[in-house]
Coordinates of N, CA and C in Angstrom, one line a residue:
M233 N 95.9 102.3 92.1 CA 96.5 101.6 93.2 C 97.3 100.5 92.6
Y234 N 98.6 100.5 92.9 CA 99.5 99.5 92.3 C 99.6 98.2 93.2
G235 N 99.4 98.3 94.4 CA 99.4 97.2 95.3 C 98.0 96.6 95.5
T236 N 98.0 95.5 96.3 CA 96.7 94.9 96.6 C 96.6 94.6 98.1
L237 N 95.4 94.8 98.6 CA 95.2 94.6 100.0 C 95.5 93.2 100.5
P238 N 95.1 92.1 99.8 CA 95.4 90.8 100.3 C 96.9 90.5 100.4
I239 N 97.7 91.0 99.5 CA 99.2 90.8 99.6 C 99.7 91.5 100.8
V240 N 99.3 92.8 101.0 CA 99.8 93.5 102.1 C 99.4 92.8 103.4
K241 N 98.1 92.3 103.5 CA 97.7 91.5 104.7 C 98.6 90.3 104.9
Q242 N 99.0 89.6 103.8 CA 99.8 88.5 103.9 C 101.2 88.9 104.4
L243 N 101.7 90.0 103.9 CA 103.1 90.5 104.3 C 103.1 90.8 105.8
L244 N 102.0 91.4 106.3 CA 101.9 91.8 107.7 C 101.6 90.7 108.6
N245 N 101.0 89.7 108.2 CA 100.7 88.5 109.0 C 100.5 87.3 108.1
P246 N 101.6 86.5 107.9 CA 101.6 85.4 107.0 C 100.6 84.3 107.5
R247 N 100.3 84.2 108.8 CA 99.4 83.2 109.2 C 98.0 83.6 108.9
P248 N 97.1 82.7 108.5 CA 95.8 83.1 108.1 C 95.0 83.6 109.3
Y249 N 95.2 83.0 110.5 CA 94.5 83.5 111.7 C 95.5 83.8 112.8
G250 N 96.5 84.5 112.5 CA 97.6 84.7 113.4 C 97.2 85.5 114.6
T251 N 97.8 85.0 115.7 CA 97.5 85.7 117.0 C 98.8 86.1 117.7
A252 N 99.9 86.1 117.0 CA 101.2 86.4 117.6 C 101.2 87.8 118.2
A253 N 101.8 87.9 119.4 CA 101.9 89.2 120.1 C 102.7 90.2 119.2
G254 N 102.2 91.4 119.1 CA 102.9 92.4 118.4 C 102.6 92.4 116.9
A255 N 101.8 91.5 116.4 CA 101.5 91.4 114.9 C 100.5 92.5 114.6
I256 N 100.6 93.0 113.4 CA 99.6 94.0 112.9 C 98.5 93.3 112.1
F257 N 97.3 93.4 112.5 CA 96.2 92.8 111.8 C 95.5 93.9 111.1
I258 N 95.1 93.7 109.8 CA 94.4 94.7 109.1 C 92.9 94.4 109.1
G259 N 92.2 95.3 109.6 CA 90.7 95.1 109.6 C 90.2 94.1 110.6
T260 N 91.1 93.5 111.5 CA 90.6 92.6 112.5 C 91.2 93.1 113.9
S261 N 91.1 92.2 114.9 CA 91.7 92.7 116.2 C 93.0 92.1 116.4
G262 N 93.8 92.7 117.2 CA 95.2 92.3 117.5 C 95.8 93.3 118.4
S263 N 97.1 93.1 118.7 CA 97.8 94.1 119.6 C 97.9 95.4 118.9
A264 N 98.0 95.5 117.6 CA 97.9 96.7 116.9 C 97.0 96.4 115.7
T265 N 96.2 97.4 115.3 CA 95.3 97.2 114.2 C 95.4 98.3 113.2
A266 N 95.2 98.0 112.0 CA 95.1 99.0 110.9 C 93.9 98.6 110.1
G267 N 92.9 99.6 110.1 CA 91.7 99.3 109.3 C 92.0 99.2 107.8
T268 N 91.0 98.6 107.1 CA 91.2 98.4 105.7 C 91.2 99.8 104.9
T269 N 90.5 100.8 105.4 CA 90.5 102.1 104.8 C 91.9 102.7 104.9
F270 N 92.5 102.6 106.1 CA 93.8 103.1 106.3 C 94.8 102.4 105.4
A271 N 94.7 101.0 105.4 CA 95.6 100.2 104.5 C 95.5 100.6 103.1
K272 N 94.3 100.9 102.6 CA 94.1 101.3 101.2 C 94.7 102.7 101.0
N273 N 94.6 103.6 102.0 CA 95.3 104.9 101.9 C 96.8 104.7 101.8
M274 N 97.3 103.8 102.5 CA 98.8 103.6 102.5 C 99.2 103.0 101.1
L275 N 98.3 102.2 100.5 CA 98.6 101.7 99.1 C 98.6 102.8 98.1
I276 N 97.7 103.8 98.3 CA 97.6 104.9 97.4 C 98.8 105.8 97.6
D277 N 99.2 106.0 98.9 CA 100.5 106.8 99.2 C 101.7 106.1 98.5
A278 N 101.8 104.8 98.6 CA 102.9 104.1 98.0 C 102.9 104.3 96.5
G279 N 101.7 104.2 95.9 CA 101.6 104.5 94.4 C 102.0 105.9 94.0
T280 N 101.6 106.9 94.8 CA 102.0 108.2 94.6 C 103.5 108.4 94.7
F281 N 104.1 107.8 95.7 CA 105.6 107.9 95.8 C 106.3 107.3 94.7
I282 N 105.8 106.1 94.2 CA 106.4 105.4 93.0 C 106.3 106.3 91.8
N283 N 105.1 106.9 91.6 CA 104.9 107.8 90.4 C 105.9 109.0 90.5
G284 N 106.1 109.5 91.7 CA 107.1 110.6 91.8 C 108.5 110.2 91.5
M285 N 108.8 109.0 91.7 CA 110.2 108.5 91.5 C 110.5 108.2 90.0
I286 N 109.4 107.8 89.3 CA 109.7 107.3 87.9 C 109.0 108.1 86.8
Y287 N 108.3 109.2 87.2 CA 107.5 109.9 86.2 C 108.4 110.4 85.0
H288 N 109.7 110.7 85.3 CA 110.6 111.2 84.3 C 111.1 110.2 83.4
R289 N 110.9 108.9 83.7 CA 111.5 107.8 82.9 C 110.4 107.0 82.2
Y290 N 109.2 106.9 82.7 CA 108.1 106.1 82.1 C 106.8 107.0 81.9
K291 N 106.1 106.6 80.9 CA 104.8 107.3 80.6 C 103.8 106.7 81.6
L292 N 103.2 107.7 82.4 CA 102.2 107.3 83.4 C 100.9 107.9 83.0
P293 N 99.8 107.3 83.4 CA 99.6 106.0 84.1 C 100.0 104.8 83.2
F294 N 100.3 103.7 83.9 CA 100.6 102.5 83.1 C 99.4 101.9 82.5
S295 N 99.5 101.4 81.3 CA 98.3 100.7 80.7 C 98.2 99.3 81.4
T296 N 99.3 98.6 81.6 CA 99.3 97.4 82.4 C 100.4 97.6 83.5
I297 N 100.2 97.3 84.7 CA 101.1 97.5 85.8 C 102.1 96.4 85.8
P298 N 103.4 96.7 85.7 CA 104.4 95.7 85.8 C 104.5 95.0 87.1
N299 N 105.0 93.8 87.2 CA 105.1 93.0 88.4 C 106.0 93.7 89.4
E300 N 107.1 94.3 88.9 CA 108.0 95.0 89.8 C 107.4 96.1 90.6
I301 N 106.4 96.8 89.9 CA 105.7 97.9 90.6 C 104.8 97.4 91.6
H302 N 104.1 96.3 91.3 CA 103.3 95.6 92.4 C 104.1 95.3 93.6
F303 N 105.3 94.7 93.3 CA 106.2 94.3 94.4 C 106.6 95.5 95.3
I304 N 107.0 96.6 94.6 CA 107.4 97.8 95.4 C 106.3 98.4 96.2
A305 N 105.1 98.5 95.5 CA 103.9 99.1 96.2 C 103.5 98.3 97.4
N306 N 103.5 97.0 97.3 CA 103.0 96.2 98.4 C 104.0 96.3 99.6
R307 N 105.3 96.3 99.4 CA 106.2 96.4 100.4 C 106.3 97.8 101.1
L308 N 106.2 98.9 100.2 CA 106.1 100.2 100.8 C 104.9 100.4 101.6
A309 N 103.7 99.9 101.2 CA 102.5 100.1 102.0 C 102.6 99.3 103.3
A310 N 103.2 98.1 103.3 CA 103.4 97.4 104.5 C 104.3 98.2 105.5
A311 N 105.4 98.7 104.9 CA 106.3 99.5 105.8 C 105.6 100.8 106.3
Y312 N 104.8 101.4 105.5 CA 104.0 102.6 106.0 C 103.1 102.2 107.1
I313 N 102.4 101.1 107.0 CA 101.4 100.7 108.0 C 102.2 100.3 109.3
I314 N 103.3 99.6 109.2 CA 104.1 99.3 110.4 C 104.6 100.6 111.1
Q315 N 105.1 101.5 110.3 CA 105.5 102.8 110.9 C 104.4 103.5 111.7
A316 N 103.2 103.5 111.1 CA 102.1 104.2 111.7 C 101.6 103.5 112.9
C317 N 101.5 102.2 112.8 CA 101.0 101.4 114.0 C 102.0 101.4 115.1
K318 N 103.3 101.4 114.8 CA 104.3 101.4 115.8 C 104.2 102.7 116.7
L319 N 103.7 103.8 116.2 CA 103.6 105.0 116.9 C 102.6 104.8 118.1
Y320 N 101.7 103.9 118.0 CA 100.6 103.8 118.9 C 100.6 102.4 119.6
T321 N 101.7 101.7 119.6 CA 101.8 100.4 120.2 C 102.9 100.4 121.2
A322 N 102.7 99.8 122.3 CA 103.8 99.7 123.3 C 105.1 99.2 122.7
D323 N 106.2 99.8 123.1 CA 107.4 99.4 122.4 C 107.8 98.0 122.6
S324 N 107.6 97.4 123.8 CA 107.9 96.0 124.0 C 107.1 95.1 123.1
A325 N 105.9 95.4 122.8 CA 105.1 94.6 122.0 C 105.4 94.7 120.5
S326 N 106.0 95.8 120.1 CA 106.2 96.0 118.6 C 107.6 96.2 118.2
N327 N 108.5 95.8 119.1 CA 109.9 96.1 118.8 C 110.4 95.3 117.5
F328 N 110.0 94.1 117.3 CA 110.4 93.4 116.1 C 109.9 94.0 114.8
L329 N 108.8 94.7 114.9 CA 108.2 95.2 113.7 C 109.1 96.3 113.0
Y330 N 109.9 96.9 113.8 CA 110.8 97.9 113.2 C 111.8 97.3 112.2
D331 N 112.3 96.1 112.5 CA 113.2 95.4 111.6 C 112.4 94.9 110.4
K332 N 111.2 94.5 110.6 CA 110.4 94.0 109.4 C 110.1 95.2 108.5
Q333 N 109.8 96.4 109.1 CA 109.5 97.6 108.3 C 110.7 98.0 107.5
Q334 N 111.9 98.0 108.2 CA 113.1 98.3 107.5 C 113.4 97.4 106.4
T335 N 113.2 96.1 106.5 CA 113.5 95.2 105.5 C 112.6 95.4 104.3
Y336 N 111.3 95.6 104.5 CA 110.3 95.9 103.4 C 110.7 97.2 102.7
E337 N 111.0 98.2 103.5 CA 111.3 99.5 102.9 C 112.6 99.4 102.1
R338 N 113.6 98.8 102.6 CA 114.9 98.6 101.9 C 114.7 97.9 100.6
E339 N 114.0 96.7 100.6 CA 113.8 96.0 99.4 C 113.1 96.8 98.3
A340 N 112.0 97.5 98.8 CA 111.3 98.3 97.8 C 112.1 99.5 97.3
M341 N 112.8 100.2 98.2 CA 113.5 101.4 97.7 C 114.7 101.1 96.9
T342 N 115.4 100.0 97.1 CA 116.5 99.6 96.3 C 116.1 99.3 94.9
K343 N 115.0 98.6 94.8 CA 114.4 98.3 93.4 C 113.9 99.5 92.7
L344 N 113.2 100.4 93.5 CA 112.6 101.6 92.9 C 113.7 102.5 92.5
Q345 N 114.8 102.7 93.2 CA 115.9 103.6 92.9 C 116.6 103.1 91.6
A346 N 116.7 101.8 91.5 CA 117.4 101.2 90.3 C 116.5 101.5 89.1
I347 N 115.2 101.4 89.2 CA 114.3 101.7 88.1 C 114.3 103.2 87.8
A348 N 114.3 104.0 88.8 CA 114.3 105.5 88.5 C 115.6 105.9 87.9
D349 N 116.7 105.3 88.3 CA 118.0 105.6 87.7 C 118.3 105.0 86.3
G350 N 117.4 104.1 85.9 CA 117.6 103.5 84.6 C 118.5 102.3 84.7
M351 N 118.9 101.8 85.9 CA 119.7 100.6 86.0 C 118.9 99.4 85.7
E352 N 117.6 99.4 86.0 CA 116.7 98.3 85.7 C 115.6 98.9 84.8
I353 N 115.1 98.1 83.9 CA 114.1 98.6 82.9 C 112.8 97.8 83.1
L354 N 111.7 98.5 83.1 CA 110.4 97.8 83.1 C 110.1 97.4 81.7
K355 N 110.0 96.1 81.5 CA 109.7 95.6 80.2 C 108.2 95.8 79.8
G356 N 108.0 96.1 78.6 CA 106.6 96.3 78.2 C 106.0 97.6 78.5
V357 N 106.8 98.6 79.0 CA 106.3 99.9 79.4 C 106.9 100.9 78.6
Q358 N 106.1 101.9 78.1 CA 106.7 102.9 77.3 C 107.5 103.9 78.0
N359 N 108.7 104.1 77.5 CA 109.7 105.0 78.1 C 109.3 106.4 77.8
E360 N 109.5 107.3 78.7 CA 109.3 108.8 78.5 C 110.6 109.4 78.1
D361 N 110.5 110.3 77.1 CA 111.7 111.0 76.7 C 112.3 111.8 77.9
V362 N 113.6 111.8 78.0 CA 114.3 112.6 79.0 C 114.0 114.0 78.8
P363 N 113.3 114.7 79.8 CA 113.0 116.1 79.6 C 114.2 117.0 79.7
Q364 N 114.3 118.0 78.9 CA 115.4 118.9 78.8 C 115.1 120.3 79.2
T365 N 116.1 121.0 79.7 CA 115.9 122.4 80.1 C 116.9 123.2 79.4
K366 N 116.6 124.4 78.8 CA 117.5 125.2 78.1 C 117.8 126.4 79.0
F367 N 119.1 126.8 79.0 CA 119.6 128.0 79.7 C 120.5 128.7 78.7
G368 N 120.1 129.7 78.1 CA 120.9 130.4 77.1 C 121.3 129.4 75.9
D369 N 122.6 129.3 75.7 CA 123.0 128.4 74.6 C 123.1 127.0 75.1
L370 N 123.1 126.8 76.4 CA 123.4 125.5 77.0 C 122.1 124.7 77.2
E371 N 122.1 123.4 77.0 CA 120.9 122.6 77.2 C 121.3 121.6 78.3
F372 N 120.6 121.5 79.4 CA 120.9 120.6 80.5 C 119.8 119.6 80.6
G373 N 120.2 118.4 81.0 CA 119.2 117.4 81.4 C 118.6 117.7 82.8
V374 N 117.4 117.2 83.0 CA 116.8 117.4 84.3 C 117.4 116.5 85.4
P375 N 117.7 117.0 86.6 CA 118.3 116.2 87.6 C 117.5 114.9 87.8
G376 N 118.1 113.8 88.0 CA 117.4 112.5 88.1 C 117.4 111.8 86.7
S377 N 117.7 112.5 85.7 CA 117.8 111.8 84.4 C 119.2 111.4 84.1
V378 N 119.4 110.7 83.0 CA 120.7 110.2 82.7 C 121.6 111.4 82.3
N379 N 121.1 112.3 81.5 CA 122.0 113.4 80.9 C 121.8 114.7 81.8
V380 N 122.8 115.0 82.6 CA 122.8 116.2 83.3 C 123.9 117.2 83.0
R381 N 124.7 116.8 82.0 CA 125.8 117.7 81.6 C 125.4 118.5 80.4
P382 N 126.0 119.7 80.2 CA 125.6 120.5 79.0 C 126.2 119.8 77.8
N383 N 125.5 120.1 76.7 CA 126.0 119.6 75.4 C 127.3 120.2 75.1
A384 N 128.2 119.5 74.4 CA 129.5 120.1 74.0 C 129.3 121.2 73.0
G385 N 130.0 122.3 73.2 CA 130.0 123.4 72.3 C 130.6 123.1 70.9
P386 N 130.4 124.0 70.0 CA 131.0 123.8 68.6 C 132.5 123.8 68.5

C-alpha cells in the first residue's frame, strides 16, 4: 500500500472533528461515510493502478517508496472514495465533492502520467530496461515506452 489512511482522512476532512454537511467521514458518522476497510481497499486499488502505469519504467516493488508515489496514491484513493460515496449520497448534499474528486484525480493523474512517460524521474529508484518486442527483422519498443519506432535498417 503506497498511501496512508491518516493522510486520506485528512484530505477528505481537514477538520479534526468536522461536521460540515456533505463531508465524507472515514470510519465515523456523517452525511456520507466510508469505513476504514473500504478506504484501505481504495488505497490498495490506487497502488495497483500506479503499478500498472509505471511497471515498464521502474523495478517493482519499490524497496523504498518515493514521496511522489505517496502523493499520487493518497489523492487517487481520496478520489475513489468520493466517487463511491457520491453514488449513495443525495446530490444536493454532495455536489461540491465532485469538484474535490476531480481536483484530486487530476493532480494525481498528471503527475503519474509524467512519471510513466519518463518526463519526471523518481530519484533513488531503479529503472527497468525498456522491454522490446521482435517481429521478423524489425525490433519495436513496447507501446508506452520511449522507443516505439523500428530500428533503422542497414
